[in-house]
Short mmCIF file of C-alpha atoms and ligand atoms in Angstrom, two decimals:
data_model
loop_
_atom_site.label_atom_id
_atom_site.label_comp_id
_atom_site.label_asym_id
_atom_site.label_seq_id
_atom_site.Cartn_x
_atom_site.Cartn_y
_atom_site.Cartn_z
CA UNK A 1 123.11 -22.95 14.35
CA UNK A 2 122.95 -26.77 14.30
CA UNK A 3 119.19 -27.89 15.66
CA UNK A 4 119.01 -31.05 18.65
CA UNK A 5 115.86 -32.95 19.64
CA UNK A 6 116.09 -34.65 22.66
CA UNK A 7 113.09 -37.05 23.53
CA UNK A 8 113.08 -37.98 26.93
CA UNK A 9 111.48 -40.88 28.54
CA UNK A 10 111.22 -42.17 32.37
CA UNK A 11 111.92 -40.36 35.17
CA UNK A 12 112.65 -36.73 36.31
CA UNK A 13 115.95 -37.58 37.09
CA UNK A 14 115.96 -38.16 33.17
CA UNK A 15 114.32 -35.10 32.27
CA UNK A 16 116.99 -33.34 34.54
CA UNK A 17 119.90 -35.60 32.72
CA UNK A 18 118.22 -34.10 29.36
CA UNK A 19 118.87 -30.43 30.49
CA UNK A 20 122.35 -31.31 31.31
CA UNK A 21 123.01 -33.12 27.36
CA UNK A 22 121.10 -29.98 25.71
CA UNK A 23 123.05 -27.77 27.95
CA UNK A 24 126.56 -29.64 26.67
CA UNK A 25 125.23 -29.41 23.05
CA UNK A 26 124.66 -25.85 23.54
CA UNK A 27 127.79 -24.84 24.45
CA UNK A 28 128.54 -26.62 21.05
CA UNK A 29 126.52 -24.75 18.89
CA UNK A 30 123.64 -26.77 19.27
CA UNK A 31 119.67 -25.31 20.02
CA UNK A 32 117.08 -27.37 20.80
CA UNK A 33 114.29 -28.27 18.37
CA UNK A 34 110.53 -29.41 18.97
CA UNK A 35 110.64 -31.42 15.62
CA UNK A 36 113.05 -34.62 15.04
CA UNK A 37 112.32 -33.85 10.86
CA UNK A 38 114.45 -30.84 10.93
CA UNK A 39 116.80 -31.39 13.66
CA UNK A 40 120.58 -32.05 13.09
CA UNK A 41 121.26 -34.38 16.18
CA UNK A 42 118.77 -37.04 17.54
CA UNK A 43 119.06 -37.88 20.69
CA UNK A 44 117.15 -40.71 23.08
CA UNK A 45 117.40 -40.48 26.81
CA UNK A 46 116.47 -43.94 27.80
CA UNK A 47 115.05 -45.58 30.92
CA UNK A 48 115.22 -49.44 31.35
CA UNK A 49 112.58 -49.43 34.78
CA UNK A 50 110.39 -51.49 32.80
CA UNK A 51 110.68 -53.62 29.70
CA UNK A 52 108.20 -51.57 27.53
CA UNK A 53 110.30 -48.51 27.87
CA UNK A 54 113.31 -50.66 26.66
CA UNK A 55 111.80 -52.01 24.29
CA UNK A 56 110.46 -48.58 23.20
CA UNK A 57 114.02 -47.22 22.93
CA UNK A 58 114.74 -50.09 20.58
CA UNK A 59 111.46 -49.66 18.27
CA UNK A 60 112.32 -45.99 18.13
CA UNK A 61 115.81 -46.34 16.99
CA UNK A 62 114.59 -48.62 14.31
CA UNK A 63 112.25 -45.01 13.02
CA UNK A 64 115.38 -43.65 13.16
CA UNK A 65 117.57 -45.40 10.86
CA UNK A 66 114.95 -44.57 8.00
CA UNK A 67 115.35 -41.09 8.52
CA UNK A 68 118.87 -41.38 8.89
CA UNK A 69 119.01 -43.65 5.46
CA UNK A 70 116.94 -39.93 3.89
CA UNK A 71 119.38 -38.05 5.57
CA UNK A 72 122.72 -39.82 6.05
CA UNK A 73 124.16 -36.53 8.26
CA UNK A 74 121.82 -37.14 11.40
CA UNK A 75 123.78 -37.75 14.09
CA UNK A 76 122.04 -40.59 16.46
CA UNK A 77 122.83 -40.51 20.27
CA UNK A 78 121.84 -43.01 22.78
CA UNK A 79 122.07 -41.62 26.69
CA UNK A 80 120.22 -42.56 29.58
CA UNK A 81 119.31 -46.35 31.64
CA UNK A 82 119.35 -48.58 28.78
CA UNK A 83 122.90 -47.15 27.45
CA UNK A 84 124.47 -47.46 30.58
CA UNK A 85 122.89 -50.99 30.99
CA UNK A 86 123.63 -52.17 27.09
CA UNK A 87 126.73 -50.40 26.29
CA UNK A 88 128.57 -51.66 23.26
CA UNK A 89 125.25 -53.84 22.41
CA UNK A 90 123.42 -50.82 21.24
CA UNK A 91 125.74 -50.23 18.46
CA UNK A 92 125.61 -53.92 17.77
CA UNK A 93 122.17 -54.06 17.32
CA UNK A 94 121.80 -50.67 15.65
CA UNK A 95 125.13 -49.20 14.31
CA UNK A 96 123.85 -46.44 12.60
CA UNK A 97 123.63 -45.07 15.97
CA UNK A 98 126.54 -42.22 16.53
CA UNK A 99 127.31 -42.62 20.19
CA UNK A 100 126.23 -44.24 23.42
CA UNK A 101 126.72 -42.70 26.75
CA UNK A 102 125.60 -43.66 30.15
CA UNK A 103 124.24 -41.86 32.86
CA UNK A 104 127.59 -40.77 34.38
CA UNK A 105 129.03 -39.56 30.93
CA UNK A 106 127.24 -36.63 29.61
CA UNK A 107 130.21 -34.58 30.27
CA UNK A 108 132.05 -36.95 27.65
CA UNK A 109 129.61 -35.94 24.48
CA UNK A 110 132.12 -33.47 23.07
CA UNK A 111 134.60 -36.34 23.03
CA UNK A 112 132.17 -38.76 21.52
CA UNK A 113 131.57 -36.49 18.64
CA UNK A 114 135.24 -35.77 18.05
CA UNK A 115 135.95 -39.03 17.91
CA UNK A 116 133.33 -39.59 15.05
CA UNK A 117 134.57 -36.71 13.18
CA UNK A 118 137.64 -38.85 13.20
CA UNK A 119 135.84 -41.99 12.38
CA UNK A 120 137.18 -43.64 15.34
CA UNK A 121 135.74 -47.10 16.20
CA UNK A 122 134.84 -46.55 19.48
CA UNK A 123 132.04 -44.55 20.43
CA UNK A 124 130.24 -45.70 23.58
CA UNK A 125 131.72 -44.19 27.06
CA UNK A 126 129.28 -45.74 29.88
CA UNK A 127 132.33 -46.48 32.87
CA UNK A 128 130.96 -45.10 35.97
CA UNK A 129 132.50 -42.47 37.31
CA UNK A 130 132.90 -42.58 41.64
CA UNK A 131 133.83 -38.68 41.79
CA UNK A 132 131.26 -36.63 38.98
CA UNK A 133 133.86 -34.38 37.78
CA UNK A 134 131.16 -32.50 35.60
CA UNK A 135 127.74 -30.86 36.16
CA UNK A 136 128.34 -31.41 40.09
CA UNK A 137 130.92 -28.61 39.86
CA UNK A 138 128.97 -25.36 40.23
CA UNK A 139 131.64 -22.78 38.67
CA UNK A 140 130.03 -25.04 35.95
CA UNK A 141 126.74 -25.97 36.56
CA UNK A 142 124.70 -23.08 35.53
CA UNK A 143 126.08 -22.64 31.67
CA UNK A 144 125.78 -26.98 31.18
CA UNK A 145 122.10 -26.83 32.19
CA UNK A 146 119.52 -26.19 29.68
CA UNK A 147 116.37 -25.71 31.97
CA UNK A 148 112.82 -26.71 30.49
CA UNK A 149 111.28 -24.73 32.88
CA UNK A 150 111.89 -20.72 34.30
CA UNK A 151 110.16 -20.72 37.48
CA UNK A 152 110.68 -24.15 39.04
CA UNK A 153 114.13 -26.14 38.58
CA UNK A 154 115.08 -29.77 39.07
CA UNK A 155 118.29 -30.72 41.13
CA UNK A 156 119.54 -33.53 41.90
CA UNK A 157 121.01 -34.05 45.04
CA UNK A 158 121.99 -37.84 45.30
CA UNK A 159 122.52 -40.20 42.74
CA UNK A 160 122.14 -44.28 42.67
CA UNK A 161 120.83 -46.39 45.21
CA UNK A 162 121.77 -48.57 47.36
CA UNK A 163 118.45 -50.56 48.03
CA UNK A 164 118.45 -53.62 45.27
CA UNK A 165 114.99 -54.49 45.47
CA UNK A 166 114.64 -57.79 44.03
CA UNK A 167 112.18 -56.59 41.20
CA UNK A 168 114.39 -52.78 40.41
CA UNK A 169 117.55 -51.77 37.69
CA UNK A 170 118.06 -49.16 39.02
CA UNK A 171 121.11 -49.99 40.99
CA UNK A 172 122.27 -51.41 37.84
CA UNK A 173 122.19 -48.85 35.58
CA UNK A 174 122.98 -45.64 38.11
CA UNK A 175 124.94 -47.19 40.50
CA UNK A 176 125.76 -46.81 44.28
CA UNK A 177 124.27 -43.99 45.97
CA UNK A 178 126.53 -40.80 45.75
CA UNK A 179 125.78 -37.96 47.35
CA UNK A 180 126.03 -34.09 46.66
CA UNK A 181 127.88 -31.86 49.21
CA UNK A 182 124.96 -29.82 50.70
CA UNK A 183 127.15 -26.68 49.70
CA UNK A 184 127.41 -27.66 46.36
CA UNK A 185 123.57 -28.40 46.51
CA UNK A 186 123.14 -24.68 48.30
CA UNK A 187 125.21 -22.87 46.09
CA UNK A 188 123.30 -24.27 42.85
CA UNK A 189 119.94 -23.29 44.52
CA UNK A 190 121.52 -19.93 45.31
CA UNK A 191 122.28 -19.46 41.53
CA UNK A 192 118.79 -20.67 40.96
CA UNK A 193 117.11 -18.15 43.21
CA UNK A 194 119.78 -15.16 41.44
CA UNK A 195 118.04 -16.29 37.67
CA UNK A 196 113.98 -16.15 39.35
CA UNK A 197 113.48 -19.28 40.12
CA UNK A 198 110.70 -19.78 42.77
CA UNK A 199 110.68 -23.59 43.39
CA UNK A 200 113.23 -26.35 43.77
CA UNK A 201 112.43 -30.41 43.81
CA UNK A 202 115.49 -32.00 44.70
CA UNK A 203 115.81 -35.70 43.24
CA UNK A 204 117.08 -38.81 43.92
CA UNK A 205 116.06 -42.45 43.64
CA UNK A 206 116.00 -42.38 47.35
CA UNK A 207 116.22 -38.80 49.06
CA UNK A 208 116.06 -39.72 52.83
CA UNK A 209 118.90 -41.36 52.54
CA UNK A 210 120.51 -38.48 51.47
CA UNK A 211 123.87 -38.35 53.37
CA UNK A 212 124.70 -41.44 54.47
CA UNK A 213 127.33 -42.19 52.11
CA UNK A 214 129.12 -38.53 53.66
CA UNK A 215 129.13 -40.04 56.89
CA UNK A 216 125.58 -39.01 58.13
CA UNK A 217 126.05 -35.29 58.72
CA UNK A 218 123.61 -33.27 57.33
CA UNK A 219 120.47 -35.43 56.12
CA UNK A 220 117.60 -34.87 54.04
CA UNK A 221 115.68 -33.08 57.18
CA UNK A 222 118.95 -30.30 57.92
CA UNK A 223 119.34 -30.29 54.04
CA UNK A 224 115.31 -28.97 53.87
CA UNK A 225 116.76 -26.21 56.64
CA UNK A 226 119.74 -24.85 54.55
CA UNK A 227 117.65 -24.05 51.54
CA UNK A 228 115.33 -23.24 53.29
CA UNK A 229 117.22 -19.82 54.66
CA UNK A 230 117.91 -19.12 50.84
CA UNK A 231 115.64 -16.09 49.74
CA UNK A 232 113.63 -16.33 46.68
CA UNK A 233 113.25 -19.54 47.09
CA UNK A 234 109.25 -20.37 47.93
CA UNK A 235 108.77 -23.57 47.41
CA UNK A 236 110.64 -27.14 48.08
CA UNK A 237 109.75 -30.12 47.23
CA UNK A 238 111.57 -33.40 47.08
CA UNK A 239 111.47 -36.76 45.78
CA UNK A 240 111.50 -39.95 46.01
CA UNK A 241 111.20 -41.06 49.55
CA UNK A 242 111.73 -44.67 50.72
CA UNK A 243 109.30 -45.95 53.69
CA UNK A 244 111.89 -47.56 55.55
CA UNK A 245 113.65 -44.36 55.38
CA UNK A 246 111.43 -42.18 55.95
CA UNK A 247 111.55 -40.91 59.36
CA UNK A 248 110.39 -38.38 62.27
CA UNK A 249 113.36 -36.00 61.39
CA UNK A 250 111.86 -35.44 57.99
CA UNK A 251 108.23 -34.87 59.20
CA UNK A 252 109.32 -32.75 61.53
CA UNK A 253 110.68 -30.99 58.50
CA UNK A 254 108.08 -31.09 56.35
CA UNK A 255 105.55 -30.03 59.34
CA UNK A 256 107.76 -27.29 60.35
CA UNK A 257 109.62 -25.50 57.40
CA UNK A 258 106.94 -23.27 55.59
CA UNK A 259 108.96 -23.64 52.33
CA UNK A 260 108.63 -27.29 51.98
CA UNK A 261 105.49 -28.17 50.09
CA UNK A 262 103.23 -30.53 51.75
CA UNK A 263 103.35 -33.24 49.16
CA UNK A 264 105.26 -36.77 50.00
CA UNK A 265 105.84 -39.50 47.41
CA UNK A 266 106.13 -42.56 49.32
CA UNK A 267 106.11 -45.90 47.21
CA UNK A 268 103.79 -49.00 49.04
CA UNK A 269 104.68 -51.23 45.63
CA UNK A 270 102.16 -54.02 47.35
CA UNK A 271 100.09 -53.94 50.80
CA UNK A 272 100.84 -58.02 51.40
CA UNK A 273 103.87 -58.38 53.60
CA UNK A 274 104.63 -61.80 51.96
CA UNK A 275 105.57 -59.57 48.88
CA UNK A 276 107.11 -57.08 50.35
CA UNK A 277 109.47 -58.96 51.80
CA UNK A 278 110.00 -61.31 48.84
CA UNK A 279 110.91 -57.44 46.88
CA UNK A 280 113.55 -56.88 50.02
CA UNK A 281 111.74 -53.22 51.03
CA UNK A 282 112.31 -53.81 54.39
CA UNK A 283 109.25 -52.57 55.92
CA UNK A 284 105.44 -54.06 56.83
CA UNK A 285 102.44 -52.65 55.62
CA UNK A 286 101.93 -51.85 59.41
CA UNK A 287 105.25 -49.93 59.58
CA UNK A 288 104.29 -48.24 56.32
CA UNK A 289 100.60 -47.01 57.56
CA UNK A 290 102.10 -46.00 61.08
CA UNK A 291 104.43 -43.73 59.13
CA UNK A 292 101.50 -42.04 57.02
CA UNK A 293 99.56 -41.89 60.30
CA UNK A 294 102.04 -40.16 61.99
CA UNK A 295 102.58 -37.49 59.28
CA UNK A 296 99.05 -36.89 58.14
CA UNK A 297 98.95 -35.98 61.90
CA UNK A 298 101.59 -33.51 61.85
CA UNK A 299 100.89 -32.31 58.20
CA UNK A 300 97.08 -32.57 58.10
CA UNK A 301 96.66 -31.44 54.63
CA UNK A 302 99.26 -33.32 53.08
CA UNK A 303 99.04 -34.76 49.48
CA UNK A 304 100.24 -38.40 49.74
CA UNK A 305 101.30 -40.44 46.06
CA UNK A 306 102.79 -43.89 45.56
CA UNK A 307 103.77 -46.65 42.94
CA UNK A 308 101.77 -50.10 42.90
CA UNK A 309 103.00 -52.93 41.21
CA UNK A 310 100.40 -55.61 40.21
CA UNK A 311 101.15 -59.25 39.52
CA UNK A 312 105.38 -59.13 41.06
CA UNK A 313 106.08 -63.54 41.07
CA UNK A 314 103.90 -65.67 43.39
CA UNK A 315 101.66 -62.92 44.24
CA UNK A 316 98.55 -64.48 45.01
CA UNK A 317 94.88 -63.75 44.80
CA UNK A 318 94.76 -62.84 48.38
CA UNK A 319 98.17 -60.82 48.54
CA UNK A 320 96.63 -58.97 45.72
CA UNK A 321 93.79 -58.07 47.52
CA UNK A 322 95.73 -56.74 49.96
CA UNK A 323 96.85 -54.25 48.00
CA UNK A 324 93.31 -53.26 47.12
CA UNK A 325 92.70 -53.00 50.83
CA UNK A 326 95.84 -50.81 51.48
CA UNK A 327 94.70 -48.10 48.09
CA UNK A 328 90.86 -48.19 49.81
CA UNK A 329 92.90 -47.27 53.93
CA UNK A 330 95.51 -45.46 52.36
CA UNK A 331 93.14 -43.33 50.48
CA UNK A 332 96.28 -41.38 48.15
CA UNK A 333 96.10 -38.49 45.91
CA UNK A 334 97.44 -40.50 42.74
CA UNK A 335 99.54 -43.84 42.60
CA UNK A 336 101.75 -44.39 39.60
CA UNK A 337 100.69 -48.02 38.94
CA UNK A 338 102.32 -50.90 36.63
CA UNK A 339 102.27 -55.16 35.82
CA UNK A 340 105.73 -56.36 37.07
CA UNK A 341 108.13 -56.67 34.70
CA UNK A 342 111.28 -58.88 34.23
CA UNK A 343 114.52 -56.54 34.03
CA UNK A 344 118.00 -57.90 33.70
CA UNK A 345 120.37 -58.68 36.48
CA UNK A 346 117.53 -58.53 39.41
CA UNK A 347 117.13 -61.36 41.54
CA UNK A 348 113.01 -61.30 40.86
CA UNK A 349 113.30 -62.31 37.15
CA UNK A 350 114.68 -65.97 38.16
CA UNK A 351 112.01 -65.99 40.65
CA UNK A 352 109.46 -69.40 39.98
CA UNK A 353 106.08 -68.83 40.07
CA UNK A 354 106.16 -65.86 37.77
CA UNK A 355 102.20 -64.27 37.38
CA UNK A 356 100.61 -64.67 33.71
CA UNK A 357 101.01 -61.97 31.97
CA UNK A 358 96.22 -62.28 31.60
CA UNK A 359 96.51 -61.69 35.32
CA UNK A 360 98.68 -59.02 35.84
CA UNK A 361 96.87 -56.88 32.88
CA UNK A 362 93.23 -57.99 35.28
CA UNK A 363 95.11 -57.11 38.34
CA UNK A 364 96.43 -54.09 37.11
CA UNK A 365 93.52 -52.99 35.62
CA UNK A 366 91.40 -53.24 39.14
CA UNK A 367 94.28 -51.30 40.80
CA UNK A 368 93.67 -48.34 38.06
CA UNK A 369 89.99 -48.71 38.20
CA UNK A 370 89.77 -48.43 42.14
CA UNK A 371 92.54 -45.54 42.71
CA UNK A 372 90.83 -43.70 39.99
CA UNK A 373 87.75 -43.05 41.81
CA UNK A 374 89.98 -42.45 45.22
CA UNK A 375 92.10 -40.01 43.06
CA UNK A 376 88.66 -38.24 41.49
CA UNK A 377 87.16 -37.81 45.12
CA UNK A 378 89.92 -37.03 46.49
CA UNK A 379 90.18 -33.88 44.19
CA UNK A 380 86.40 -33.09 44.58
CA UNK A 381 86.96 -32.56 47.87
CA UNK A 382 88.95 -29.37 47.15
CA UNK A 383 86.03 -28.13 45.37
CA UNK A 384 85.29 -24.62 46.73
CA UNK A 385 88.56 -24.82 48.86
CA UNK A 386 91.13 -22.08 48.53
CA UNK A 387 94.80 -23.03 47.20
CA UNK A 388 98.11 -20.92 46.77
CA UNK A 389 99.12 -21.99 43.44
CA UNK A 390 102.42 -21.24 41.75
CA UNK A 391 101.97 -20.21 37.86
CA UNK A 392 103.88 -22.37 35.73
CA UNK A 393 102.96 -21.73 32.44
CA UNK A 394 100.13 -21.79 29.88
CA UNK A 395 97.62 -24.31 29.73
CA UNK A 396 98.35 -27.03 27.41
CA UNK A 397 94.52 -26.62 25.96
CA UNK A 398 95.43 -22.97 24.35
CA UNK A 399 96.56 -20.06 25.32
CA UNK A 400 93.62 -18.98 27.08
CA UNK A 401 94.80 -20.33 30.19
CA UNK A 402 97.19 -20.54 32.75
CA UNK A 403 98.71 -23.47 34.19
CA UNK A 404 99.93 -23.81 37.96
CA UNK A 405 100.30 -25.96 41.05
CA UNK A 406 99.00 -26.16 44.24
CA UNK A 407 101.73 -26.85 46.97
CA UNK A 408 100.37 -30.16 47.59
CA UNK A 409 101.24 -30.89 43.59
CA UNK A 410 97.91 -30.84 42.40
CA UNK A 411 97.66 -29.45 38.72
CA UNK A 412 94.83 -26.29 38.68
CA UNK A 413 93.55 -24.30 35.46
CA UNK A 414 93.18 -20.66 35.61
CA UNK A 415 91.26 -18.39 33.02
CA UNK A 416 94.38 -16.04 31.79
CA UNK A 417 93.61 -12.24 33.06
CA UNK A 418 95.63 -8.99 33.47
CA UNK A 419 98.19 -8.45 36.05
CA UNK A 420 99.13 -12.52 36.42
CA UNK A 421 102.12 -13.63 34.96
CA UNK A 422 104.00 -16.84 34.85
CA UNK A 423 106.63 -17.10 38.24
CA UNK A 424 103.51 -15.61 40.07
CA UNK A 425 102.12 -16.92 43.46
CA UNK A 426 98.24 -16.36 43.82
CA UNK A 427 95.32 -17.79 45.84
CA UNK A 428 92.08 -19.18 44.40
CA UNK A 429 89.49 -20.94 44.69
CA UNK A 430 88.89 -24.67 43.35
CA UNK A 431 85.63 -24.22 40.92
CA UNK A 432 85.80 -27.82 39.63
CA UNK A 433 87.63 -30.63 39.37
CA UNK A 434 88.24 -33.49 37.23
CA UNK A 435 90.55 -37.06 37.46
CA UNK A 436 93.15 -35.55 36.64
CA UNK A 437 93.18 -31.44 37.59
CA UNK A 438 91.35 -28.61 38.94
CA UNK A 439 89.88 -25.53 37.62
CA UNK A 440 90.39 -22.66 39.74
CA UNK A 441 88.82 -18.77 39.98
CA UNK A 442 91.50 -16.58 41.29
CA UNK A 443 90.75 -14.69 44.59
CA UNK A 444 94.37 -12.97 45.01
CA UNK A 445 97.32 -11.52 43.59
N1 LIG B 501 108.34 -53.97 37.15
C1 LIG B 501 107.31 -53.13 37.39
N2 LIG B 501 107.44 -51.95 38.00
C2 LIG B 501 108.68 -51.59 38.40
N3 LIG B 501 109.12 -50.48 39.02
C3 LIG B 501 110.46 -50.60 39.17
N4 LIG B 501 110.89 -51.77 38.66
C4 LIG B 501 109.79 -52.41 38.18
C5 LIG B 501 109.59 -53.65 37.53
N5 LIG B 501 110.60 -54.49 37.31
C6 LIG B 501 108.25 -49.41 39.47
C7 LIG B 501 108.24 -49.30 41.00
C8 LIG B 501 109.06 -48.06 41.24
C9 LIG B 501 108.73 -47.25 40.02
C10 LIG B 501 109.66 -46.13 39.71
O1 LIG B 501 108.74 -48.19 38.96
O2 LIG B 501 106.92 -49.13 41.43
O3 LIG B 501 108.72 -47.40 42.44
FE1 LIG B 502 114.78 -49.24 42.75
FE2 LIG B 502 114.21 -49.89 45.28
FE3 LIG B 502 116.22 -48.18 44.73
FE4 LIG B 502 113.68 -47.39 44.36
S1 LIG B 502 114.62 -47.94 46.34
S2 LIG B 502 115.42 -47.09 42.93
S3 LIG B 502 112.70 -49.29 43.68
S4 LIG B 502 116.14 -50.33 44.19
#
């Protein structure tokens, strides 16, 4: 048995991209490893959303070509946003590294390594593909995935986007939205339900417009329906939604279907219109609150999350402070929160007027600082409330407790006790709770 690390970085669309490689490598006689020092294959799964985890994927190749220099028969893979987006260069720039493959080309790792066994030159395959041949086929899709998880799965159901905000790679590096047939998507989930699994989040870098590239048909909202009628499944949650997208259909959905968790991931990126616009996200910070209105009406206990980014070019004091104003109305759960950053190809990084990089690092510190204490009370207030929580695992802290989620995607502690395993659903009640999770006492199993 040959041994495989895979470090991941970026999104879950990544992590899910990870299972697919390890599930490849498997079927080659590979098993995954927890330690790079002993494994046989190294491979990176790269994201290029922002420059530090570029340049990350560059400072961490550089570890590797010492170990590689100890041990000349690690093989060195490159997958993910920045292969796709760098191609060839990566083996320019490092070529001890064994193959490069982009985000559409996981299916073509056995061929890469073949054609290093025969010392071929070539060994980067990053051409899109327009029809996924592999891993979107489900007579094939259980064996090539390598889940991290038992109880709740990852599945993508479109890929790409089609929005090119002026600041965003994304488009660059995955493409034009594609997406899944919704029987494809179905009979994966069925599969899913078949091994145990109790939970589904279906991905894509924009999920409500899931569809549109089929024609319309079935959208996100009739998608939610189907799996919903699968049994075993419990719980489904989605992500990422796009405000202009996001529309009454879906929180109808959400309001209506008792399997879909009540947790919504709705990026604001900036509360000043004069940004928004100049980041093409085609909505107002009025649109954007009218929409959050209308579902915390029809979803009253819904968790609500975002991304902020601080300092995007000729953002001024005031527009900043706009954004302030929208975290204090908006009052979220947790916003993912980051200084603009320059990324190739996207109109924004030839924008004048770029913001010091001493600003952003203030600005962006004021946004963490201020959500932090929303995020704290807003998880104090389900102190002595009482949560159905799905058991995921053990706690990271030691194996005296047990690690689950609440539907609304809040993270909750539980002492370990007889009679509750992992893949579990139980109700209990929130005893404290911290920045960042809740401890819980459980009232029923
Ligand atoms: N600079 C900073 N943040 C960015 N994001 C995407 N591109 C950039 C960039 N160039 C953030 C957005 C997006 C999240 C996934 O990453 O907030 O929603
Ligand atoms: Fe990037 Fe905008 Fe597409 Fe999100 S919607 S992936 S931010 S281009």
């Amino acid at each position: 048995m040959k041994h495989l690390f895979i470090k991941t970085f970026g999104c879950q669309m990544n992590e899910l991209d990870s299972e697919k490689i390890a599930g490849v490598l498997s079927d080659l006689g590979y098993s995954l490893t927890d330690s790079p020092d002993s494994a046989d294959m190294i491979i990176l799964n790269t994201c290029s959303v922002r420059e530090k985890a570029e340049s990350k994927c560059y400072s961490d190749l550089g570890r590797l070509n010492e170990l590689k220099k100890e041990r000349p028969d690690l093989l060195i893979g490159v997958g993910g946003c920045v292969a796709q987006q760098e191609g060839t260069k990566i083996v320019k720039r490092a070529p001890y590294v064994d193959m490069v493959f982009g985000t559409d080309n996981i299916s073509d790792i056995p061929g890469l390594l073949e054609k290093r066994r025969e010392k071929a030159k070539n060994r980067v395959s990053t051409e899109r593909r327009r029809k996924r041949v592999l891993l979107q086929d489900n007579s094939i899709v259980k064996s090539t995935v390598l889940r991290n998880h038992s109880v709740k799965a990852l599945v993508n159901i479109v890929d790409g986007c089609d929005k090119f905000c002026t600041f965003c790679v994304v488009p660059f590096t995955r493409g034009r939205e594609r997406s899944r047939k919704p029987e494809d998507i179905c009979n994966e989930i069925r599969g899913l339900a078949a091994s145990g699994y109790k939970e589904v989040t279906l991905l894509g870098q924009n999920v409500d417009s899931y569809g549109k590239d089929m024609g319309g048909g079935t959208g996100l909202a009739g998608l939610l329906e189907m799996i919903s009628e699968i049994p075993g499944i419990e719980r489904i949650r989605f992500m990422t939604s796009h405000p202009a997208d996001f529309n009454d259909n879906l929180i109808t959905a959400i309001a209506k279907l008792p399997k879909v968790c009540n947790h919504v991931h709705l990026p604001l990126q900036s509360g000043s219109d004069a940004m928004l616009d100049k980041m093409k996200r085609n909505y107002t910070y009025a649109e954007y609150k009218e929409k959050i209105t209308k579902l915390r009406e029809a979803v009253p206990d819904v968790t609500i999350t975002t991304d902020i980014i601080a300092g995007f070019p000729g953002e001024s004091d005031a527009d900043f402070n706009k954004t302030l104003k929208a975290l204090e109305e908006m009052q979220y759960d947790a916003a993912y929160t980051f200084k603009y950053s320059k990324r190739p190809y996207t109109p924004a990084r030839t924008y004048e007027e770029q913001v010091t990089i001493d600003v952003k690092k203030d600005r962006l510190n004021k946004v963490i600082e201020l959500q932090n204490s929303i995020t704290l009370a807003k998880n104090k207030e389900c102190e002595g409330k009482e949560f159905e929580i799905l058991i995921e695992g053990e706690s990271k802290r030691g194996s005296v407790s047990l690690t689950g989620r609440t539907r609304g995607n809040k993270i909750v502690h539980i002492q370990k006790q007889e009679g509750i395993f992992i893949g579990d659903i139980i109700q209990v009640r929130i005893t404290f709770a911290t920045f960042s999770s809740l401890m819980g006492e459980v009232v029923g199993f």
